[in-house]
PDB file of C-alpha atoms in Angstrom:
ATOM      1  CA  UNK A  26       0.000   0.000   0.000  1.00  0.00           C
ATOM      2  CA  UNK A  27       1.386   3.414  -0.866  1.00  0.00           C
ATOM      3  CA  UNK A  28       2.123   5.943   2.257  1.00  0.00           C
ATOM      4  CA  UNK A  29      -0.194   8.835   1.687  1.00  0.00           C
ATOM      5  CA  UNK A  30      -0.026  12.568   3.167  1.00  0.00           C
ATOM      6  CA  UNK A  31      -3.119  13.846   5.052  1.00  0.00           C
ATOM      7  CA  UNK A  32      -3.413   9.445   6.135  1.00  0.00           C
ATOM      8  CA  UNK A  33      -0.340   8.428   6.726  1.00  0.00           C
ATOM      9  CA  UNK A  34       1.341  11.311   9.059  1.00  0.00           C
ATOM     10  CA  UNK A  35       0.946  13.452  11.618  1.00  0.00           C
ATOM     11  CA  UNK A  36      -1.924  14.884  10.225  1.00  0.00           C
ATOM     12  CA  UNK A  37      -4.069  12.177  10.989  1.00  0.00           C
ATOM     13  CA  UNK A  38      -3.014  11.708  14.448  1.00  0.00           C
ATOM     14  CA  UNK A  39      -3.851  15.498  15.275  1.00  0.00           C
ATOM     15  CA  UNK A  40      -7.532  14.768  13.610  1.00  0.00           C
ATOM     16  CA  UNK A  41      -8.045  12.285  16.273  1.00  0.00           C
ATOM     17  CA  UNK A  42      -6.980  14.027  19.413  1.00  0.00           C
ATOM     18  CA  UNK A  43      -7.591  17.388  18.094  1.00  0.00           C
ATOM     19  CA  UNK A  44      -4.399  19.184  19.012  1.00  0.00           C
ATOM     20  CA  UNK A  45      -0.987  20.124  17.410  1.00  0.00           C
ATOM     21  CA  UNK A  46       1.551  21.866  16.558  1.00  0.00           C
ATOM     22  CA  UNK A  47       1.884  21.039  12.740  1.00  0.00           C
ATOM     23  CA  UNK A  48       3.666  22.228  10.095  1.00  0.00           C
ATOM     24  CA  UNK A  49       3.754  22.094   6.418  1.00  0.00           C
ATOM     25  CA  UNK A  50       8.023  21.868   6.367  1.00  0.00           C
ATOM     26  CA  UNK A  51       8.696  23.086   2.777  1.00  0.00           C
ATOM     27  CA  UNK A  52      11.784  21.216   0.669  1.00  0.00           C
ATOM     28  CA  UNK A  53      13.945  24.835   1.185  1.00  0.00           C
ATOM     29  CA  UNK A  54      13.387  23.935   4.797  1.00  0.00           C
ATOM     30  CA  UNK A  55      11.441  26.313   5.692  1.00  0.00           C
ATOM     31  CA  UNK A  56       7.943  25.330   7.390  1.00  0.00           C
ATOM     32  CA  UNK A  57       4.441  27.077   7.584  1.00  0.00           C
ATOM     33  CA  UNK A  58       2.645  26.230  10.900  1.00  0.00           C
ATOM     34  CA  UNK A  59      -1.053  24.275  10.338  1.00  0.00           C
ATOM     35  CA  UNK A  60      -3.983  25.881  12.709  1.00  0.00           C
ATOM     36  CA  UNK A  61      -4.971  22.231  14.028  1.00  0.00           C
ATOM     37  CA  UNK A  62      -6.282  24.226  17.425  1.00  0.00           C
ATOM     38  CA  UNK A  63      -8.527  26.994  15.426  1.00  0.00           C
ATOM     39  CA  UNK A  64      -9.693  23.814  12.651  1.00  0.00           C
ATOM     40  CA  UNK A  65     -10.593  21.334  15.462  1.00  0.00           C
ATOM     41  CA  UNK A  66     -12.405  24.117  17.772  1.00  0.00           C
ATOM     42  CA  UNK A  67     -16.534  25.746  16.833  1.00  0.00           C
ATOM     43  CA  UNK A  68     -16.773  28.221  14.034  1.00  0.00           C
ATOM     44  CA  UNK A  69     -15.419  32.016  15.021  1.00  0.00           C
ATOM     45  CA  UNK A  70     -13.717  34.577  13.769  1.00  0.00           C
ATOM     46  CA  UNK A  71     -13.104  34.929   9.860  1.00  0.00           C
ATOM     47  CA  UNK A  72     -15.346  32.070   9.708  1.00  0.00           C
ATOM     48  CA  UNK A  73     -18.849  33.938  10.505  1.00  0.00           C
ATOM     49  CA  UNK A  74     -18.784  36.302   7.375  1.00  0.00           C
ATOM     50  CA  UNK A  75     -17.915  33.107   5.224  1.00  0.00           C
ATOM     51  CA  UNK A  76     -21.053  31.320   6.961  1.00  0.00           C
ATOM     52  CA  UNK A  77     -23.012  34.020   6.745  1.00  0.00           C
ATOM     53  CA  UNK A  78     -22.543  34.242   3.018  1.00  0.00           C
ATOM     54  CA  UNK A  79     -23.381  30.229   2.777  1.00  0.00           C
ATOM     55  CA  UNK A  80     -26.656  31.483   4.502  1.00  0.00           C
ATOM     56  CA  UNK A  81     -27.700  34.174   2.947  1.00  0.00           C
ATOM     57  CA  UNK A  82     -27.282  32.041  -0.689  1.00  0.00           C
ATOM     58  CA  UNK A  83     -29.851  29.669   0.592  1.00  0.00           C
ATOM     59  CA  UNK A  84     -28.095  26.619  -1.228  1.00  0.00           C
ATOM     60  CA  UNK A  85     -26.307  23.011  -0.165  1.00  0.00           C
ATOM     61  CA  UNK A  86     -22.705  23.599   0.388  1.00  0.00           C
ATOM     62  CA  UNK A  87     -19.643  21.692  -0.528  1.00  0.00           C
ATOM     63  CA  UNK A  88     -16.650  21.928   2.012  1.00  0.00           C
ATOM     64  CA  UNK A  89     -13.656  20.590  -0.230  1.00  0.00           C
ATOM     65  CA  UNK A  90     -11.349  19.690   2.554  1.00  0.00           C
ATOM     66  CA  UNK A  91     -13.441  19.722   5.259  1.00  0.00           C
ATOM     67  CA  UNK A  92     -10.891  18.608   7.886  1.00  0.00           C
ATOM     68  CA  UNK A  93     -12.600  18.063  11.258  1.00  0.00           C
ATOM     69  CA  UNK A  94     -15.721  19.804   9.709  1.00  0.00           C
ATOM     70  CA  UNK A  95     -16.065  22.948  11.995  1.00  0.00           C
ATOM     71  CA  UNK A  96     -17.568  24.641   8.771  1.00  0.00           C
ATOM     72  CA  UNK A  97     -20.146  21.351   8.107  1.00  0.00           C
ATOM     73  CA  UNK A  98     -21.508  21.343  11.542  1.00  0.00           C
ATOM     74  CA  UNK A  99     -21.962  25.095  11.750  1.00  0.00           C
ATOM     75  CA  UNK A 100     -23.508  25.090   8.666  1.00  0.00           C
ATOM     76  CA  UNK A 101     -25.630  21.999   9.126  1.00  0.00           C
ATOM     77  CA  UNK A 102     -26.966  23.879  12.816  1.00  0.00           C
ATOM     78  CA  UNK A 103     -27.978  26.659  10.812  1.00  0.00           C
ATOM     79  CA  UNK A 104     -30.215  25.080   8.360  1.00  0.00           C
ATOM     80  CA  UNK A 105     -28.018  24.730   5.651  1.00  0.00           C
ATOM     81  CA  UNK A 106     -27.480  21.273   3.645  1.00  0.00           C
ATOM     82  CA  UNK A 107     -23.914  20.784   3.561  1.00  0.00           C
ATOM     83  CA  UNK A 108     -21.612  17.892   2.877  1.00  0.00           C
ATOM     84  CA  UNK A 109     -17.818  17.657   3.709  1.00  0.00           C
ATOM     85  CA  UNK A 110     -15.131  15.725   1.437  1.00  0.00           C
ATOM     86  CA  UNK A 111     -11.945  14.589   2.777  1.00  0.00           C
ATOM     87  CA  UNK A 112      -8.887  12.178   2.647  1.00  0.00           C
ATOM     88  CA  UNK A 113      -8.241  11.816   6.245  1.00  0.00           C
ATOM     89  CA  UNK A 114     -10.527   8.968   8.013  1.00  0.00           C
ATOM     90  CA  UNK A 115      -9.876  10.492  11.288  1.00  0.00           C
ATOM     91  CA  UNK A 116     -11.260  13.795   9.770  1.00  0.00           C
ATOM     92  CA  UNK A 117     -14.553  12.193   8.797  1.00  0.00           C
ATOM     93  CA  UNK A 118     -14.646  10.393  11.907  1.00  0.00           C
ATOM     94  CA  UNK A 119     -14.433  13.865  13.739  1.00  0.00           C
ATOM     95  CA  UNK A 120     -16.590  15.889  11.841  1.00  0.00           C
ATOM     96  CA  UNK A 121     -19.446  12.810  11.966  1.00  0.00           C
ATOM     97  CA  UNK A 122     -18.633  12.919  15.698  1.00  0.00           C
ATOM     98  CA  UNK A 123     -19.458  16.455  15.515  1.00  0.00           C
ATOM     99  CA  UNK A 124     -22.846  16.097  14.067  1.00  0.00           C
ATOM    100  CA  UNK A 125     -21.485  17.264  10.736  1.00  0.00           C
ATOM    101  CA  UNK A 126     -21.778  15.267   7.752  1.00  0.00           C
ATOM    102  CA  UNK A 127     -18.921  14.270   5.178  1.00  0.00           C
ATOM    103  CA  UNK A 128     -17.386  11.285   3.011  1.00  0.00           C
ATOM    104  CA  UNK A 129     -13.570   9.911   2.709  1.00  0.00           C
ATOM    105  CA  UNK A 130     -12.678  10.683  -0.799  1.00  0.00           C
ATOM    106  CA  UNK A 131     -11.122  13.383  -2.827  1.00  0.00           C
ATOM    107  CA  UNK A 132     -12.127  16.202  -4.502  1.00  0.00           C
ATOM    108  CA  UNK A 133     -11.328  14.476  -8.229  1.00  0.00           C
ATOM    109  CA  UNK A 134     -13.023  11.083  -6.964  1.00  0.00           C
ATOM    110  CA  UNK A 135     -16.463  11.138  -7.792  1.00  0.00           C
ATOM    111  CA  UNK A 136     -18.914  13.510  -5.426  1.00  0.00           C
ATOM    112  CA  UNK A 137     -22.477  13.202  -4.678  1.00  0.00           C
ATOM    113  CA  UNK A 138     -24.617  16.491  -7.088  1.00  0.00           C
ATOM    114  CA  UNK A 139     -21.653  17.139  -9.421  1.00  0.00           C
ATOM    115  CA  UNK A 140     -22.923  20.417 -11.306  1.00  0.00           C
ATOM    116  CA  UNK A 141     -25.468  21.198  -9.021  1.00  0.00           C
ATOM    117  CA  UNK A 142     -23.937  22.708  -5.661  1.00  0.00           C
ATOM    118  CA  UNK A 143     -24.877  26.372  -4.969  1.00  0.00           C
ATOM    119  CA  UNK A 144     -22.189  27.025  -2.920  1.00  0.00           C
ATOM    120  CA  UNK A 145     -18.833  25.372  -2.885  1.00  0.00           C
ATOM    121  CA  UNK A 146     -15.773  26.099   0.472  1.00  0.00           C
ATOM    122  CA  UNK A 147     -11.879  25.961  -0.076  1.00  0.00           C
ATOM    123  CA  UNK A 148     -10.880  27.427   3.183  1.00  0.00           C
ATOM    124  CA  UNK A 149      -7.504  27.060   5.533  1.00  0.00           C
ATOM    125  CA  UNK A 150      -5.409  26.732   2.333  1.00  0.00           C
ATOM    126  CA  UNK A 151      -7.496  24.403   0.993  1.00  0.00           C
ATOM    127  CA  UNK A 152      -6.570  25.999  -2.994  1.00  0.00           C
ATOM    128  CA  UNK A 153      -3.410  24.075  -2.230  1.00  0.00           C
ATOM    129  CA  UNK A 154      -4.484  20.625  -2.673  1.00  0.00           C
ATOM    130  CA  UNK A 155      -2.706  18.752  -4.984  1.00  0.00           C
ATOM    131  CA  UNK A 156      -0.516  21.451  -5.735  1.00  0.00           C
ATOM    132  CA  UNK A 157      -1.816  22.729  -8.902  1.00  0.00           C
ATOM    133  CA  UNK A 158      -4.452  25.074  -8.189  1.00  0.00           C
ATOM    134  CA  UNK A 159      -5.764  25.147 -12.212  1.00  0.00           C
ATOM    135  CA  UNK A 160      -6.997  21.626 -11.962  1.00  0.00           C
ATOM    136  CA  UNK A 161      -8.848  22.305  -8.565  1.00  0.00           C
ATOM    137  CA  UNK A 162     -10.270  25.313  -9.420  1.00  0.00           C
ATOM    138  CA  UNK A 163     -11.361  23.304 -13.130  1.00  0.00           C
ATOM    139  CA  UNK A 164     -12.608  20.379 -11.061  1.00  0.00           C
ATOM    140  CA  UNK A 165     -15.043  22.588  -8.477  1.00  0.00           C
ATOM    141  CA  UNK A 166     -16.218  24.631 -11.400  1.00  0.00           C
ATOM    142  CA  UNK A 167     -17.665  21.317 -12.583  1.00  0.00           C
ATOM    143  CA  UNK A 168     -19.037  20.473  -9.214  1.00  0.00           C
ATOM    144  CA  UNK A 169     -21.149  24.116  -9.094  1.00  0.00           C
ATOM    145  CA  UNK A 170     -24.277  24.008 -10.529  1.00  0.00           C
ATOM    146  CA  UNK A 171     -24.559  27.103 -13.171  1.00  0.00           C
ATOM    147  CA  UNK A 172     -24.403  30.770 -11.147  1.00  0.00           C
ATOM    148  CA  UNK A 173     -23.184  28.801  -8.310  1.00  0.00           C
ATOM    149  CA  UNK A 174     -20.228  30.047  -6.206  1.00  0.00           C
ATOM    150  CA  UNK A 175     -17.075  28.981  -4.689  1.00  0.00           C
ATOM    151  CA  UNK A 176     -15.912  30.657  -1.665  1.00  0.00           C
ATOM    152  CA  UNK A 177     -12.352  30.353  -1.361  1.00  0.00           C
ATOM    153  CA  UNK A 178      -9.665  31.714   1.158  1.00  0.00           C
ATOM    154  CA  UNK A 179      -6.328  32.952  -0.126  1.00  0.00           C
ATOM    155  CA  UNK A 180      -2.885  33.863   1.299  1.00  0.00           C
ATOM    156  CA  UNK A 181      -2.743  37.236   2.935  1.00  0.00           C
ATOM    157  CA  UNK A 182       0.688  37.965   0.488  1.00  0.00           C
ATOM    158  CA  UNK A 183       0.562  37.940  -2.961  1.00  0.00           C
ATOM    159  CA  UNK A 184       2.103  35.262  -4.016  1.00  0.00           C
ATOM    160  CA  UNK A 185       1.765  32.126  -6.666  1.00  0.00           C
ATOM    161  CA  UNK A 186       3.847  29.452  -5.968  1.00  0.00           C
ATOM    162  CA  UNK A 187       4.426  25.442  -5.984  1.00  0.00           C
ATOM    163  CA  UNK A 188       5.370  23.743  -3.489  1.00  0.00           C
ATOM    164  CA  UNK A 189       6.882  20.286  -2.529  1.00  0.00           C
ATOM    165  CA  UNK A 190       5.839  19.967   1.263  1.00  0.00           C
ATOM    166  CA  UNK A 191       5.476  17.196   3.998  1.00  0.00           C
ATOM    167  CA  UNK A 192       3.467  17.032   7.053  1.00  0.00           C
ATOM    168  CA  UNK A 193       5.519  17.586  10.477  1.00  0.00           C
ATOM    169  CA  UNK A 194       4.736  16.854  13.639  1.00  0.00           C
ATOM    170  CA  UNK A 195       6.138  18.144  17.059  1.00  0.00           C
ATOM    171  CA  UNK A 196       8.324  14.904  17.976  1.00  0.00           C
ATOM    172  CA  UNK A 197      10.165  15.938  13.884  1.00  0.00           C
ATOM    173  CA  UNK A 198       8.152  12.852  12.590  1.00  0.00           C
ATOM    174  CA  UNK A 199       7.051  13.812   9.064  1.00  0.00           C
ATOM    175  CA  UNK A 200       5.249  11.837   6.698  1.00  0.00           C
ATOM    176  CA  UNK A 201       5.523  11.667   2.450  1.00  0.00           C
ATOM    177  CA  UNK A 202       6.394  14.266   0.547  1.00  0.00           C
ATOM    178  CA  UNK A 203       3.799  15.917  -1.557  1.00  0.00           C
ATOM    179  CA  UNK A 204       2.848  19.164  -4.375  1.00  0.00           C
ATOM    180  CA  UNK A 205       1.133  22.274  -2.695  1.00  0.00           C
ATOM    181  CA  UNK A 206       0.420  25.968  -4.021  1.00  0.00           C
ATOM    182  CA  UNK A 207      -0.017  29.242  -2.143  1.00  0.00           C
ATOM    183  CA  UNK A 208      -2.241  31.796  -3.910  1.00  0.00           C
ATOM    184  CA  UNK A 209      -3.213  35.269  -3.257  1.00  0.00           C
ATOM    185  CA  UNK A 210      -5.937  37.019  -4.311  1.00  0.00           C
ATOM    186  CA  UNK A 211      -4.406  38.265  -7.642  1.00  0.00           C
ATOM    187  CA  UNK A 212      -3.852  34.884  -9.043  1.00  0.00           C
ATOM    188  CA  UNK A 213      -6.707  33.110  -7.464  1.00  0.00           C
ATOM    189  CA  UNK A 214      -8.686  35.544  -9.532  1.00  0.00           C
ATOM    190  CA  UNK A 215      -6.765  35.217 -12.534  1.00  0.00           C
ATOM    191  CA  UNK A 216      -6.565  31.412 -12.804  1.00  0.00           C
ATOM    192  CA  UNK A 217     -10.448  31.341 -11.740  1.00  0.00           C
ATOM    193  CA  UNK A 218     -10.960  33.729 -14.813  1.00  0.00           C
ATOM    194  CA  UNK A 219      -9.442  30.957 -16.755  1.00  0.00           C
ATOM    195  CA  UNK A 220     -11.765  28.398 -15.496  1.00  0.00           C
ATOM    196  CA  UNK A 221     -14.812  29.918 -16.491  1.00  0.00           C
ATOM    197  CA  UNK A 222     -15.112  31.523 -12.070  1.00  0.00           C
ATOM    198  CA  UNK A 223     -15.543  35.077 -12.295  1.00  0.00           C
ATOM    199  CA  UNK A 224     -15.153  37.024  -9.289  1.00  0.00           C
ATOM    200  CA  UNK A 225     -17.552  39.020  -7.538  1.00  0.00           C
ATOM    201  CA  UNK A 226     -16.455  39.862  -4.310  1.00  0.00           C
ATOM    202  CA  UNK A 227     -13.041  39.816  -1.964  1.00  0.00           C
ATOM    203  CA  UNK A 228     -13.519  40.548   1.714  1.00  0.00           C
ATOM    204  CA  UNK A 229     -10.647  40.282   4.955  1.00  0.00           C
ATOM    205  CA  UNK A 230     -11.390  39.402   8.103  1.00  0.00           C
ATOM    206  CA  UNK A 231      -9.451  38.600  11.424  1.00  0.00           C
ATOM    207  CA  UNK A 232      -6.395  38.592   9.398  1.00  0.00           C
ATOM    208  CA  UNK A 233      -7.673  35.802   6.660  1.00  0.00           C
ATOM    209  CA  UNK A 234      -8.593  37.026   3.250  1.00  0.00           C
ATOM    210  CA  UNK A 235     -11.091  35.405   0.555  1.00  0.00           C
ATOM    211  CA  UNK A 236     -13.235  36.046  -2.790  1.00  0.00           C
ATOM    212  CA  UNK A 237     -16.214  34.473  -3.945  1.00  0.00           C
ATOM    213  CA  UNK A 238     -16.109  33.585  -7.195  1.00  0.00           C
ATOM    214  CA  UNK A 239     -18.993  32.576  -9.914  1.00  0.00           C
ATOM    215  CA  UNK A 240     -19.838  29.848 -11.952  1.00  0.00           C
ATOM    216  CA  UNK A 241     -20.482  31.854 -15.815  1.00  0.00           C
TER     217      UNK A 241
END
């Protein structure tokens, strides 16, 4: 069986008990620390306006990376049909522990209502997965029914870059290596343009910044 990031790392581990530290340690060496804390605690902060958005658009939600499912839960308390994906067991474990619902799979397996989500999430640096950020942003334009809109959170910086990354826990355990992208606002918006997601709004809040972006 191949090792795989996000199952087979420190990730997973954190999913289940719900604390870190984590990092994303970079192939430069550098690292970029993972919020395990703010993803595995209730909905605050940046993450109200981005609810209240789902809310106001009156439509089932997609959370494409759902993680422990924070976002699915809060969502599914207010009213709002929403589904998680994700590749980490433990992650669907949690968030179905949480009263949330969501399915272990990724975002280019198949998903349940492919063109027919109103309102699709890539949130805590979600746009990185898989590390090329034209195919994701292709691949949840199909998923969005026509008009529909993916709400997406960005880097603060402006910046458009690959990465080759691996998980890394506090004990220097660290599991496969693996692509990732960081994307600011600039070139989320220009790729999106490229994959038929036009944006319509950009908002920051609490030090997090996003856009929503259309389905033409």
């Amino acid at each position: 069986m191949p090792v795989l990031p996000w199952v087979d790392d420190p990730f997973a581990e954190a999913m289940r008990t719900g604390s870190g530290p984590l990092w994303l340690r970079r192939s430069d060496g550098g690292r970029v620390e993972l919020e395990v804390e703010r993803w595995c605690a209730p909905a605050g902060g940046a993450d109200l306006p981005l609810l209240r958005r789902c809310l106001l658009a009156g439509q089932p939600v997609l959370d494409i990376g759902c993680g422990p499912g924070r976002l699915v839960t809060e969502l599914l308390a207010l009213g709002v049909p929403a589904l998680g994906v994700d590749v980490t067991r433990a992650a669907v474990a949690r968030t179905a522990g949480m009263g949330g619902a969501a399915l272990c799979r990724s975002v280019f397996e198949r998903v349940p209502g492919e063109g027919r989500w109103g309102t699709a999430l890539l949130a805590d640096g979600n746009l990185g997965i898989g590390g090329d950020p034209d195919a994701l942003l292709r691949r949840t334009a199909q998923l969005l029914a026509p008009g529909g809109t993916l709400l997406v959170e960005v880097e603060p910086a402006e910046v458009d870059e690959r990465l080759t990354v691996r998980v890394e826990g506090p004990d220097g355990r660290s599991g496969p290596e693996f692509a990732w992208a960081r994307l600011g606002a600039a070139a989320t918006a220009r790729r999106a343009a490229a994959q038929g997601l036009a944006e319509a709004d950009r908002w920051s809040s609490h030090g997090r910044r996003f856009l929503a972006l259309t389905r033409r």
